[in-house]
C-alpha cells in the first residue's frame, strides 16, 4: 500500500494549533494561565502568517521551532549525556565553548519571533545555571521557551521568576522511576525533581516532564499507571525523547522502526485517555513526514557559541547566528546540501538519522581531496 504523504507545513501548523488549544483547555481553571494560553493561541495564528509571508517574499522555509543550548555547564554527570559527549558541556572552564551573551540570545530570538518561529527549546548543559540568559530571553514575549532542566535548581527565586514570565515553561527530566533516574543522574536526583514539581504545582504553574525512552523502559513510562503518577505530580505536558546511543555498547537501547510505530499507537491512545495532558514524542514518526525535521525543515539547533547545527545529535556547522542571524543560517550550504541530497531520508535502524550518518555530514563540510 502506498504511504500517505503529509504536507510538512500543514502538519506542523496544525499540530501547534492543537497543542495550544489543548493547553488553553487545560488551564481554564487558572485565570492567569488561561489568559496567557489564549494570547499564545492568537499569537501563533499570526506567526503562521509570518512564516508564510517570509516564504512567499524571500523563498525561505521558516521552521516553527528551534532547539538552543544556552549553557556549557551542568551540576550533574548523567550517563550517556549527549551534551558532554558532543562537547557542549564541560567541567573544565578552559575547555568550554564560547557562549553568546544574554543580549545576543535575546537578539536572536527577537529575530526568530519576527519570522514566525513559535518555540525554542532551551537546553544545555543545565540551562538554569544561566539565569542571566533566561532573564534576557524571557523578554521576548512572542515566543514560548520550554526549559529542559534536571529540576535540581528550582527554588523560591526561580518560582518567582517563572511566575512573572509564563512564557518560560520548565520541563523536568526524569527517567521514569526513582531507581532509573538516580541510576542515570545521581543519588537523590529523583527526589529533588519531585520536590521541584511540588513547588510548581503549589504555584499553579504550567510545567511538564521529559523522559528518555529506550527499548527497555518505553512500555513502563507510557503505561496508564505511570501517567497517573505524572498527573498527580501536576505535569501538563510530557515529552518522550528517543534515546540516541552516544556511548558504545548502548545501541540496543535505540528504537527500531517497529518501536517508533508502536510508540505512536500507544501515545494516540493516551491522548484520548488523558485530555488534560499534552503528549509529544521526538523525533517521532519521521517516515510520515518524509524524513527527519532537522536542518531547518522543522527546526535546527543553535549551539552555545551561536553555531547553527542540523540538530543537537549532529554537531556540525558552517554558519553562526551571532554573525549572520537566523535568515542566513537557514540558507547555509550545509543545511541546503542535507536537504537537497535527500539525506534526511537515509535508512537508519532507529533513533536519530543524522547521528547515524555523522561521517557523511562531516564530509559535506570538509570534502576529501580526490
mmCIF file of C-alpha atoms in Angstrom:
data_model
loop_
_atom_site.group_PDB
_atom_site.id
_atom_site.type_symbol
_atom_site.label_atom_id
_atom_site.label_comp_id
_atom_site.label_asym_id
_atom_site.label_seq_id
_atom_site.Cartn_x
_atom_site.Cartn_y
_atom_site.Cartn_z
ATOM 1 C CA UNK A 1 0.000 0.000 0.000
ATOM 2 C CA UNK A 2 1.300 3.444 -0.917
ATOM 3 C CA UNK A 3 2.222 5.529 2.103
ATOM 4 C CA UNK A 4 0.131 8.643 2.650
ATOM 5 C CA UNK A 5 2.250 11.761 2.182
ATOM 6 C CA UNK A 6 1.855 14.603 4.644
ATOM 7 C CA UNK A 7 2.487 18.238 3.814
ATOM 8 C CA UNK A 8 5.042 19.285 6.421
ATOM 9 C CA UNK A 9 3.931 22.915 6.818
ATOM 10 C CA UNK A 10 0.273 21.964 7.154
ATOM 11 C CA UNK A 11 1.104 19.191 9.624
ATOM 12 C CA UNK A 12 3.350 21.356 11.822
ATOM 13 C CA UNK A 13 0.984 24.335 11.831
ATOM 14 C CA UNK A 14 -1.956 22.090 12.637
ATOM 15 C CA UNK A 15 -0.025 20.380 15.424
ATOM 16 C CA UNK A 16 0.884 23.702 17.040
ATOM 17 C CA UNK A 17 -2.738 24.866 16.860
ATOM 18 C CA UNK A 18 -3.947 21.662 18.509
ATOM 19 C CA UNK A 19 -1.296 21.880 21.232
ATOM 20 C CA UNK A 20 -2.227 25.442 22.124
ATOM 21 C CA UNK A 21 -5.945 24.697 22.048
ATOM 22 C CA UNK A 22 -5.384 21.827 24.444
ATOM 23 C CA UNK A 23 -3.092 23.925 26.654
ATOM 24 C CA UNK A 24 -5.816 26.567 26.873
ATOM 25 C CA UNK A 25 -8.403 23.970 27.802
ATOM 26 C CA UNK A 26 -6.078 22.505 30.429
ATOM 27 C CA UNK A 27 -5.638 25.790 32.307
ATOM 28 C CA UNK A 28 -9.174 27.225 32.209
ATOM 29 C CA UNK A 29 -9.396 26.846 35.985
ATOM 30 C CA UNK A 30 -6.360 29.110 36.387
ATOM 31 C CA UNK A 31 -7.204 32.654 35.151
ATOM 32 C CA UNK A 32 -3.562 33.719 34.882
ATOM 33 C CA UNK A 33 -2.529 30.685 32.828
ATOM 34 C CA UNK A 34 -5.738 30.773 30.767
ATOM 35 C CA UNK A 35 -5.148 34.407 29.794
ATOM 36 C CA UNK A 36 -1.600 33.579 28.729
ATOM 37 C CA UNK A 37 -2.640 30.485 26.742
ATOM 38 C CA UNK A 38 -5.366 32.466 24.955
ATOM 39 C CA UNK A 39 -2.848 35.156 23.998
ATOM 40 C CA UNK A 40 -0.481 32.476 22.702
ATOM 41 C CA UNK A 41 -3.241 30.954 20.573
ATOM 42 C CA UNK A 42 -3.754 34.332 18.901
ATOM 43 C CA UNK A 43 -0.026 34.914 18.549
ATOM 44 C CA UNK A 44 0.625 31.536 16.925
ATOM 45 C CA UNK A 45 -2.026 32.216 14.314
ATOM 46 C CA UNK A 46 -0.120 35.416 13.479
ATOM 47 C CA UNK A 47 3.177 33.502 13.497
ATOM 48 C CA UNK A 48 1.882 31.070 10.892
ATOM 49 C CA UNK A 49 1.087 34.047 8.653
ATOM 50 C CA UNK A 50 4.566 35.475 9.296
ATOM 51 C CA UNK A 51 6.220 32.212 8.208
ATOM 52 C CA UNK A 52 4.109 32.110 5.047
ATOM 53 C CA UNK A 53 4.976 35.732 4.271
ATOM 54 C CA UNK A 54 8.721 35.079 4.583
ATOM 55 C CA UNK A 55 8.376 32.017 2.363
ATOM 56 C CA UNK A 56 6.424 33.892 -0.292
ATOM 57 C CA UNK A 57 8.594 37.033 -0.314
ATOM 58 C CA UNK A 58 12.054 35.592 0.380
ATOM 59 C CA UNK A 59 11.713 31.921 -0.567
ATOM 60 C CA UNK A 60 12.828 30.814 2.893
ATOM 61 C CA UNK A 61 11.004 27.986 4.655
ATOM 62 C CA UNK A 62 10.863 29.056 8.300
ATOM 63 C CA UNK A 63 10.708 26.233 10.876
ATOM 64 C CA UNK A 64 8.181 26.635 13.703
ATOM 65 C CA UNK A 65 10.701 25.894 16.447
ATOM 66 C CA UNK A 66 14.374 25.850 17.451
ATOM 67 C CA UNK A 67 16.495 23.911 19.912
ATOM 68 C CA UNK A 68 19.026 26.111 21.693
ATOM 69 C CA UNK A 69 21.824 25.027 24.036
ATOM 70 C CA UNK A 70 22.409 28.085 26.196
ATOM 71 C CA UNK A 71 24.654 26.611 28.886
ATOM 72 C CA UNK A 72 28.084 24.952 28.757
ATOM 73 C CA UNK A 73 27.973 23.797 32.380
ATOM 74 C CA UNK A 74 25.908 21.310 34.369
ATOM 75 C CA UNK A 75 25.689 20.365 38.014
ATOM 76 C CA UNK A 76 25.122 16.671 37.189
ATOM 77 C CA UNK A 77 27.004 13.948 35.293
ATOM 78 C CA UNK A 78 24.244 11.865 33.723
ATOM 79 C CA UNK A 79 25.213 8.642 31.994
ATOM 80 C CA UNK A 80 25.007 8.878 28.202
ATOM 81 C CA UNK A 81 24.729 12.678 28.223
ATOM 82 C CA UNK A 82 24.819 13.907 24.611
ATOM 83 C CA UNK A 83 25.816 17.432 25.714
ATOM 84 C CA UNK A 84 29.020 16.171 27.299
ATOM 85 C CA UNK A 85 29.754 13.683 24.512
ATOM 86 C CA UNK A 86 29.287 16.423 21.872
ATOM 87 C CA UNK A 87 31.429 18.918 23.774
ATOM 88 C CA UNK A 88 28.583 21.305 24.678
ATOM 89 C CA UNK A 89 29.012 20.865 28.433
ATOM 90 C CA UNK A 90 32.406 20.638 30.122
ATOM 91 C CA UNK A 91 33.581 20.917 33.725
ATOM 92 C CA UNK A 92 36.879 22.480 32.674
ATOM 93 C CA UNK A 93 36.397 26.187 32.046
ATOM 94 C CA UNK A 94 39.319 26.302 29.621
ATOM 95 C CA UNK A 95 37.757 23.525 27.534
ATOM 96 C CA UNK A 96 34.284 25.056 27.241
ATOM 97 C CA UNK A 97 32.891 26.532 24.074
ATOM 98 C CA UNK A 98 32.393 30.255 23.872
ATOM 99 C CA UNK A 99 28.883 31.318 24.865
ATOM 100 C CA UNK A 100 26.786 34.079 23.377
ATOM 101 C CA UNK A 101 25.912 36.914 25.738
ATOM 102 C CA UNK A 102 22.381 37.265 27.142
ATOM 103 C CA UNK A 103 21.863 40.239 24.821
ATOM 104 C CA UNK A 104 22.922 38.205 21.780
ATOM 105 C CA UNK A 105 20.490 35.420 22.664
ATOM 106 C CA UNK A 106 17.723 37.980 23.124
ATOM 107 C CA UNK A 107 18.508 39.500 19.730
ATOM 108 C CA UNK A 108 18.496 36.103 18.020
ATOM 109 C CA UNK A 109 15.122 35.148 19.498
ATOM 110 C CA UNK A 110 13.652 38.541 18.659
ATOM 111 C CA UNK A 111 14.564 37.911 15.014
ATOM 112 C CA UNK A 112 13.167 34.380 15.251
ATOM 113 C CA UNK A 113 9.850 35.654 16.632
ATOM 114 C CA UNK A 114 9.615 38.274 13.888
ATOM 115 C CA UNK A 115 9.992 35.483 11.316
ATOM 116 C CA UNK A 116 7.193 33.464 12.927
ATOM 117 C CA UNK A 117 9.154 30.931 14.987
ATOM 118 C CA UNK A 118 6.950 29.969 17.933
ATOM 119 C CA UNK A 119 9.162 27.992 20.295
ATOM 120 C CA UNK A 120 12.756 27.493 21.276
ATOM 121 C CA UNK A 121 13.536 24.532 23.486
ATOM 122 C CA UNK A 122 16.269 25.656 25.897
ATOM 123 C CA UNK A 123 18.856 23.046 26.768
ATOM 124 C CA UNK A 124 22.490 22.834 27.820
ATOM 125 C CA UNK A 125 24.252 21.674 29.923
ATOM 126 C CA UNK A 126 21.836 22.799 32.572
ATOM 127 C CA UNK A 127 20.022 25.929 31.345
ATOM 128 C CA UNK A 128 19.036 27.002 34.849
ATOM 129 C CA UNK A 129 22.711 27.596 35.603
ATOM 130 C CA UNK A 130 22.407 30.589 33.243
ATOM 131 C CA UNK A 131 19.671 32.654 34.841
ATOM 132 C CA UNK A 132 21.158 35.772 33.241
ATOM 133 C CA UNK A 133 20.342 34.363 29.791
ATOM 134 C CA UNK A 134 16.891 33.159 30.874
ATOM 135 C CA UNK A 135 16.050 36.626 32.223
ATOM 136 C CA UNK A 136 17.075 38.228 28.920
ATOM 137 C CA UNK A 137 15.184 35.867 26.588
ATOM 138 C CA UNK A 138 12.072 35.906 28.802
ATOM 139 C CA UNK A 139 11.528 39.437 27.484
ATOM 140 C CA UNK A 140 10.829 38.004 24.002
ATOM 141 C CA UNK A 141 7.112 37.659 24.692
ATOM 142 C CA UNK A 142 6.220 36.404 21.204
ATOM 143 C CA UNK A 143 7.849 33.030 21.873
ATOM 144 C CA UNK A 144 7.492 30.204 24.352
ATOM 145 C CA UNK A 145 10.642 28.735 25.890
ATOM 146 C CA UNK A 146 10.367 25.189 27.283
ATOM 147 C CA UNK A 147 13.362 24.891 29.653
ATOM 148 C CA UNK A 148 14.715 21.330 29.681
ATOM 149 C CA UNK A 149 16.129 21.090 33.191
ATOM 150 C CA UNK A 150 17.143 18.414 35.674
ATOM 151 C CA UNK A 151 14.964 20.278 38.181
ATOM 152 C CA UNK A 152 17.507 20.401 40.984
ATOM 153 C CA UNK A 153 17.971 24.193 40.915
ATOM 154 C CA UNK A 154 14.328 25.227 41.210
ATOM 155 C CA UNK A 155 13.765 27.138 44.440
ATOM 156 C CA UNK A 156 11.997 30.312 45.657
ATOM 157 C CA UNK A 157 13.989 32.581 43.316
ATOM 158 C CA UNK A 158 13.108 30.553 40.234
ATOM 159 C CA UNK A 159 9.492 30.134 41.336
ATOM 160 C CA UNK A 160 9.199 33.936 41.483
ATOM 161 C CA UNK A 161 10.863 34.250 38.051
ATOM 162 C CA UNK A 162 8.611 31.641 36.431
ATOM 163 C CA UNK A 163 5.513 33.234 37.969
ATOM 164 C CA UNK A 164 6.392 36.547 36.308
ATOM 165 C CA UNK A 165 7.315 35.043 32.936
ATOM 166 C CA UNK A 166 4.734 32.475 31.898
ATOM 167 C CA UNK A 167 6.423 32.036 28.506
ATOM 168 C CA UNK A 168 9.214 30.210 30.367
ATOM 169 C CA UNK A 169 7.946 26.641 30.843
ATOM 170 C CA UNK A 170 10.046 24.238 32.952
ATOM 171 C CA UNK A 171 10.314 20.698 31.572
ATOM 172 C CA UNK A 172 11.860 18.475 34.251
ATOM 173 C CA UNK A 173 13.827 15.473 33.005
ATOM 174 C CA UNK A 174 13.420 12.117 34.738
ATOM 175 C CA UNK A 175 13.978 8.511 33.675
ATOM 176 C CA UNK A 176 10.625 7.223 34.859
ATOM 177 C CA UNK A 177 11.203 5.603 38.218
ATOM 178 C CA UNK A 178 13.256 6.854 41.152
ATOM 179 C CA UNK A 179 15.670 3.947 40.676
ATOM 180 C CA UNK A 180 16.103 4.634 36.947
ATOM 181 C CA UNK A 181 16.537 8.379 37.451
ATOM 182 C CA UNK A 182 19.069 8.079 40.258
ATOM 183 C CA UNK A 183 20.971 5.336 38.442
ATOM 184 C CA UNK A 184 21.499 7.608 35.445
ATOM 185 C CA UNK A 185 21.552 11.071 37.037
ATOM 186 C CA UNK A 186 22.857 10.533 40.557
ATOM 187 C CA UNK A 187 21.630 9.574 44.009
ATOM 188 C CA UNK A 188 18.736 11.691 45.258
ATOM 189 C CA UNK A 189 18.071 13.468 41.944
ATOM 190 C CA UNK A 190 14.588 11.962 41.548
ATOM 191 C CA UNK A 191 13.533 13.192 44.999
ATOM 192 C CA UNK A 192 14.784 16.702 44.245
ATOM 193 C CA UNK A 193 12.969 16.678 40.888
ATOM 194 C CA UNK A 194 9.732 15.675 42.633
ATOM 195 C CA UNK A 195 10.194 18.462 45.180
ATOM 196 C CA UNK A 196 10.517 20.938 42.308
ATOM 197 C CA UNK A 197 7.338 19.619 40.728
ATOM 198 C CA UNK A 198 5.557 20.026 44.062
ATOM 199 C CA UNK A 199 6.647 23.683 44.269
ATOM 200 C CA UNK A 200 5.480 24.346 40.706
ATOM 201 C CA UNK A 201 2.158 22.641 41.366
ATOM 202 C CA UNK A 202 1.585 24.688 44.521
ATOM 203 C CA UNK A 203 2.015 27.892 42.499
ATOM 204 C CA UNK A 204 -0.334 26.646 39.737
ATOM 205 C CA UNK A 205 2.436 26.982 37.165
ATOM 206 C CA UNK A 206 2.287 25.203 33.811
ATOM 207 C CA UNK A 207 5.111 22.651 33.602
ATOM 208 C CA UNK A 208 5.950 19.240 32.241
ATOM 209 C CA UNK A 209 8.444 16.438 32.164
ATOM 210 C CA UNK A 210 10.891 14.956 29.694
ATOM 211 C CA UNK A 211 11.605 11.235 29.612
ATOM 212 C CA UNK A 212 14.291 9.486 27.594
ATOM 213 C CA UNK A 213 12.645 6.384 26.140
ATOM 214 C CA UNK A 214 14.563 3.225 25.331
ATOM 215 C CA UNK A 215 13.699 -0.286 24.224
ATOM 216 C CA UNK A 216 13.837 -1.252 27.904
ATOM 217 C CA UNK A 217 11.602 1.383 29.534
ATOM 218 C CA UNK A 218 9.117 2.631 26.906
ATOM 219 C CA UNK A 219 6.288 0.307 27.912
ATOM 220 C CA UNK A 220 6.537 1.306 31.558
ATOM 221 C CA UNK A 221 6.783 5.087 31.001
ATOM 222 C CA UNK A 222 3.794 5.093 28.616
ATOM 223 C CA UNK A 223 1.582 2.948 30.856
ATOM 224 C CA UNK A 224 -1.610 4.357 32.347
ATOM 225 C CA UNK A 225 -0.250 3.701 35.829
ATOM 226 C CA UNK A 226 2.818 5.845 35.165
ATOM 227 C CA UNK A 227 0.802 8.626 33.502
ATOM 228 C CA UNK A 228 -1.479 8.688 36.525
ATOM 229 C CA UNK A 229 1.600 9.389 38.682
ATOM 230 C CA UNK A 230 2.694 12.235 36.414
ATOM 231 C CA UNK A 231 -0.802 13.703 36.589
ATOM 232 C CA UNK A 232 -0.697 13.576 40.393
ATOM 233 C CA UNK A 233 2.610 15.487 40.310
ATOM 234 C CA UNK A 234 0.893 18.223 38.294
ATOM 235 C CA UNK A 235 2.514 17.625 34.886
ATOM 236 C CA UNK A 236 0.572 19.125 31.973
ATOM 237 C CA UNK A 237 2.935 18.138 29.155
ATOM 238 C CA UNK A 238 5.078 15.022 28.597
ATOM 239 C CA UNK A 239 7.984 14.909 26.138
ATOM 240 C CA UNK A 240 9.211 11.459 25.141
ATOM 241 C CA UNK A 241 12.751 11.720 23.750
ATOM 242 C CA UNK A 242 14.004 8.653 21.872
ATOM 243 C CA UNK A 243 17.398 7.513 23.098
ATOM 244 C CA UNK A 244 20.375 8.203 20.815
ATOM 245 C CA UNK A 245 23.333 5.857 21.509
ATOM 246 C CA UNK A 246 26.154 8.316 22.234
ATOM 247 C CA UNK A 247 28.052 5.597 24.134
ATOM 248 C CA UNK A 248 29.384 2.389 22.554
ATOM 249 C CA UNK A 249 27.532 -0.722 23.644
ATOM 250 C CA UNK A 250 24.171 1.006 24.111
ATOM 251 C CA UNK A 251 22.932 0.677 20.535
ATOM 252 C CA UNK A 252 20.367 -1.928 21.627
ATOM 253 C CA UNK A 253 18.538 0.778 23.601
ATOM 254 C CA UNK A 254 17.715 2.809 20.452
ATOM 255 C CA UNK A 255 14.305 2.422 18.803
ATOM 256 C CA UNK A 256 13.728 0.461 15.631
ATOM 257 C CA UNK A 257 11.027 1.495 13.140
ATOM 258 C CA UNK A 258 8.745 -1.047 14.818
ATOM 259 C CA UNK A 259 9.286 0.564 18.209
ATOM 260 C CA UNK A 260 8.505 4.003 16.758
ATOM 261 C CA UNK A 261 5.256 2.729 15.234
ATOM 262 C CA UNK A 262 4.234 1.025 18.477
ATOM 263 C CA UNK A 263 5.104 4.132 20.496
ATOM 264 C CA UNK A 264 2.944 6.364 18.299
ATOM 265 C CA UNK A 265 -0.011 3.981 18.608
ATOM 266 C CA UNK A 266 0.276 3.964 22.393
ATOM 267 C CA UNK A 267 0.540 7.763 22.546
ATOM 268 C CA UNK A 268 -2.579 8.174 20.412
ATOM 269 C CA UNK A 269 -4.435 6.033 22.936
ATOM 270 C CA UNK A 270 -3.022 8.084 25.834
ATOM 271 C CA UNK A 271 -4.065 11.352 24.142
ATOM 272 C CA UNK A 272 -7.650 10.111 24.059
ATOM 273 C CA UNK A 273 -7.437 8.791 27.614
ATOM 274 C CA UNK A 274 -5.872 11.909 29.168
ATOM 275 C CA UNK A 275 -7.415 15.078 27.782
ATOM 276 C CA UNK A 276 -5.655 17.215 30.402
ATOM 277 C CA UNK A 277 -2.105 16.231 29.343
ATOM 278 C CA UNK A 278 -0.200 17.045 26.143
ATOM 279 C CA UNK A 279 1.932 14.158 24.820
ATOM 280 C CA UNK A 280 4.795 14.829 22.398
ATOM 281 C CA UNK A 281 7.445 12.481 21.011
ATOM 282 C CA UNK A 282 10.785 13.380 19.450
ATOM 283 C CA UNK A 283 11.801 12.671 16.766
ATOM 284 C CA UNK A 284 8.593 10.664 16.328
ATOM 285 C CA UNK A 285 7.420 9.252 13.034
ATOM 286 C CA UNK A 286 9.953 10.604 10.535
ATOM 287 C CA UNK A 287 8.752 8.480 7.628
ATOM 288 C CA UNK A 288 5.286 10.033 7.506
ATOM 289 C CA UNK A 289 6.935 13.448 7.263
ATOM 290 C CA UNK A 290 9.390 12.458 4.536
ATOM 291 C CA UNK A 291 12.399 12.233 6.824
ATOM 292 C CA UNK A 292 13.633 13.908 9.991
ATOM 293 C CA UNK A 293 12.821 17.531 10.750
ATOM 294 C CA UNK A 294 16.404 18.692 11.316
ATOM 295 C CA UNK A 295 18.469 21.113 9.188
ATOM 296 C CA UNK A 296 15.711 23.702 9.142
ATOM 297 C CA UNK A 297 12.870 21.531 7.821
ATOM 298 C CA UNK A 298 11.098 21.696 11.173
ATOM 299 C CA UNK A 299 13.887 23.010 13.398
ATOM 300 C CA UNK A 300 17.619 23.410 13.770
ATOM 301 C CA UNK A 301 19.982 23.562 16.730
ATOM 302 C CA UNK A 302 21.841 26.638 17.984
ATOM 303 C CA UNK A 303 24.989 25.864 19.960
ATOM 304 C CA UNK A 304 26.174 27.968 22.919
ATOM 305 C CA UNK A 305 28.505 29.948 20.650
ATOM 306 C CA UNK A 306 25.788 30.569 18.043
ATOM 307 C CA UNK A 307 26.760 27.757 15.683
ATOM 308 C CA UNK A 308 23.832 26.668 13.515
ATOM 309 C CA UNK A 309 23.738 22.865 13.513
ATOM 310 C CA UNK A 310 21.316 20.358 11.923
ATOM 311 C CA UNK A 311 20.337 19.023 15.369
ATOM 312 C CA UNK A 312 21.859 18.500 18.839
ATOM 313 C CA UNK A 313 22.972 14.993 17.838
ATOM 314 C CA UNK A 314 24.668 16.267 14.675
ATOM 315 C CA UNK A 315 27.061 18.958 15.962
ATOM 316 C CA UNK A 316 28.407 20.150 12.615
ATOM 317 C CA UNK A 317 28.187 23.728 11.422
ATOM 318 C CA UNK A 318 29.270 26.060 8.649
ATOM 319 C CA UNK A 319 27.409 29.140 9.899
ATOM 320 C CA UNK A 320 26.812 31.149 13.060
ATOM 321 C CA UNK A 321 23.643 33.022 14.007
ATOM 322 C CA UNK A 322 25.599 35.533 16.084
ATOM 323 C CA UNK A 323 27.389 36.616 12.899
ATOM 324 C CA UNK A 324 24.665 36.289 10.263
ATOM 325 C CA UNK A 325 21.314 35.872 12.016
ATOM 326 C CA UNK A 326 18.565 33.293 11.595
ATOM 327 C CA UNK A 327 17.672 34.107 7.985
ATOM 328 C CA UNK A 328 21.111 33.468 6.560
ATOM 329 C CA UNK A 329 21.740 30.468 8.789
ATOM 330 C CA UNK A 330 18.641 28.762 7.376
ATOM 331 C CA UNK A 331 20.250 29.061 3.941
ATOM 332 C CA UNK A 332 23.641 27.704 4.990
ATOM 333 C CA UNK A 333 25.397 25.468 2.427
ATOM 334 C CA UNK A 334 25.383 22.551 4.882
ATOM 335 C CA UNK A 335 21.627 22.746 5.513
ATOM 336 C CA UNK A 336 20.954 23.060 1.789
ATOM 337 C CA UNK A 337 23.207 20.101 0.958
ATOM 338 C CA UNK A 338 21.473 17.906 3.517
ATOM 339 C CA UNK A 339 18.011 18.822 2.238
ATOM 340 C CA UNK A 340 18.843 18.754 -1.473
ATOM 341 C CA UNK A 341 20.694 15.447 -1.269
ATOM 342 C CA UNK A 342 17.676 13.892 0.452
ATOM 343 C CA UNK A 343 19.980 12.709 3.232
ATOM 344 C CA UNK A 344 17.081 13.305 5.581
ATOM 345 C CA UNK A 345 15.631 10.105 4.142
ATOM 346 C CA UNK A 346 18.686 7.934 4.865
ATOM 347 C CA UNK A 347 17.849 4.462 6.058
ATOM 348 C CA UNK A 348 18.517 4.071 9.750
ATOM 349 C CA UNK A 349 17.951 1.490 12.452
ATOM 350 C CA UNK A 350 16.150 3.821 14.835
ATOM 351 C CA UNK A 351 16.736 6.957 16.849
ATOM 352 C CA UNK A 352 18.414 9.919 15.167
ATOM 353 C CA UNK A 353 19.027 9.635 11.418
ATOM 354 C CA UNK A 354 21.747 12.279 11.270
ATOM 355 C CA UNK A 355 23.615 10.841 14.249
ATOM 356 C CA UNK A 356 23.968 7.531 12.415
ATOM 357 C CA UNK A 357 25.277 9.319 9.306
ATOM 358 C CA UNK A 358 27.566 11.830 11.007
ATOM 359 C CA UNK A 359 30.575 10.741 8.913
ATOM 360 C CA UNK A 360 28.790 11.661 5.678
ATOM 361 C CA UNK A 361 27.704 15.013 7.104
ATOM 362 C CA UNK A 362 31.249 15.822 8.197
ATOM 363 C CA UNK A 363 32.367 15.162 4.622
ATOM 364 C CA UNK A 364 29.820 17.708 3.386
ATOM 365 C CA UNK A 365 31.654 20.378 5.366
ATOM 366 C CA UNK A 366 35.178 19.191 4.560
ATOM 367 C CA UNK A 367 35.095 17.084 1.347
ATOM 368 C CA UNK A 368 38.043 14.764 0.980
ATOM 369 C CA UNK A 369 40.553 15.641 -1.662
ATOM 370 C CA UNK A 370 40.390 13.338 -4.684
#
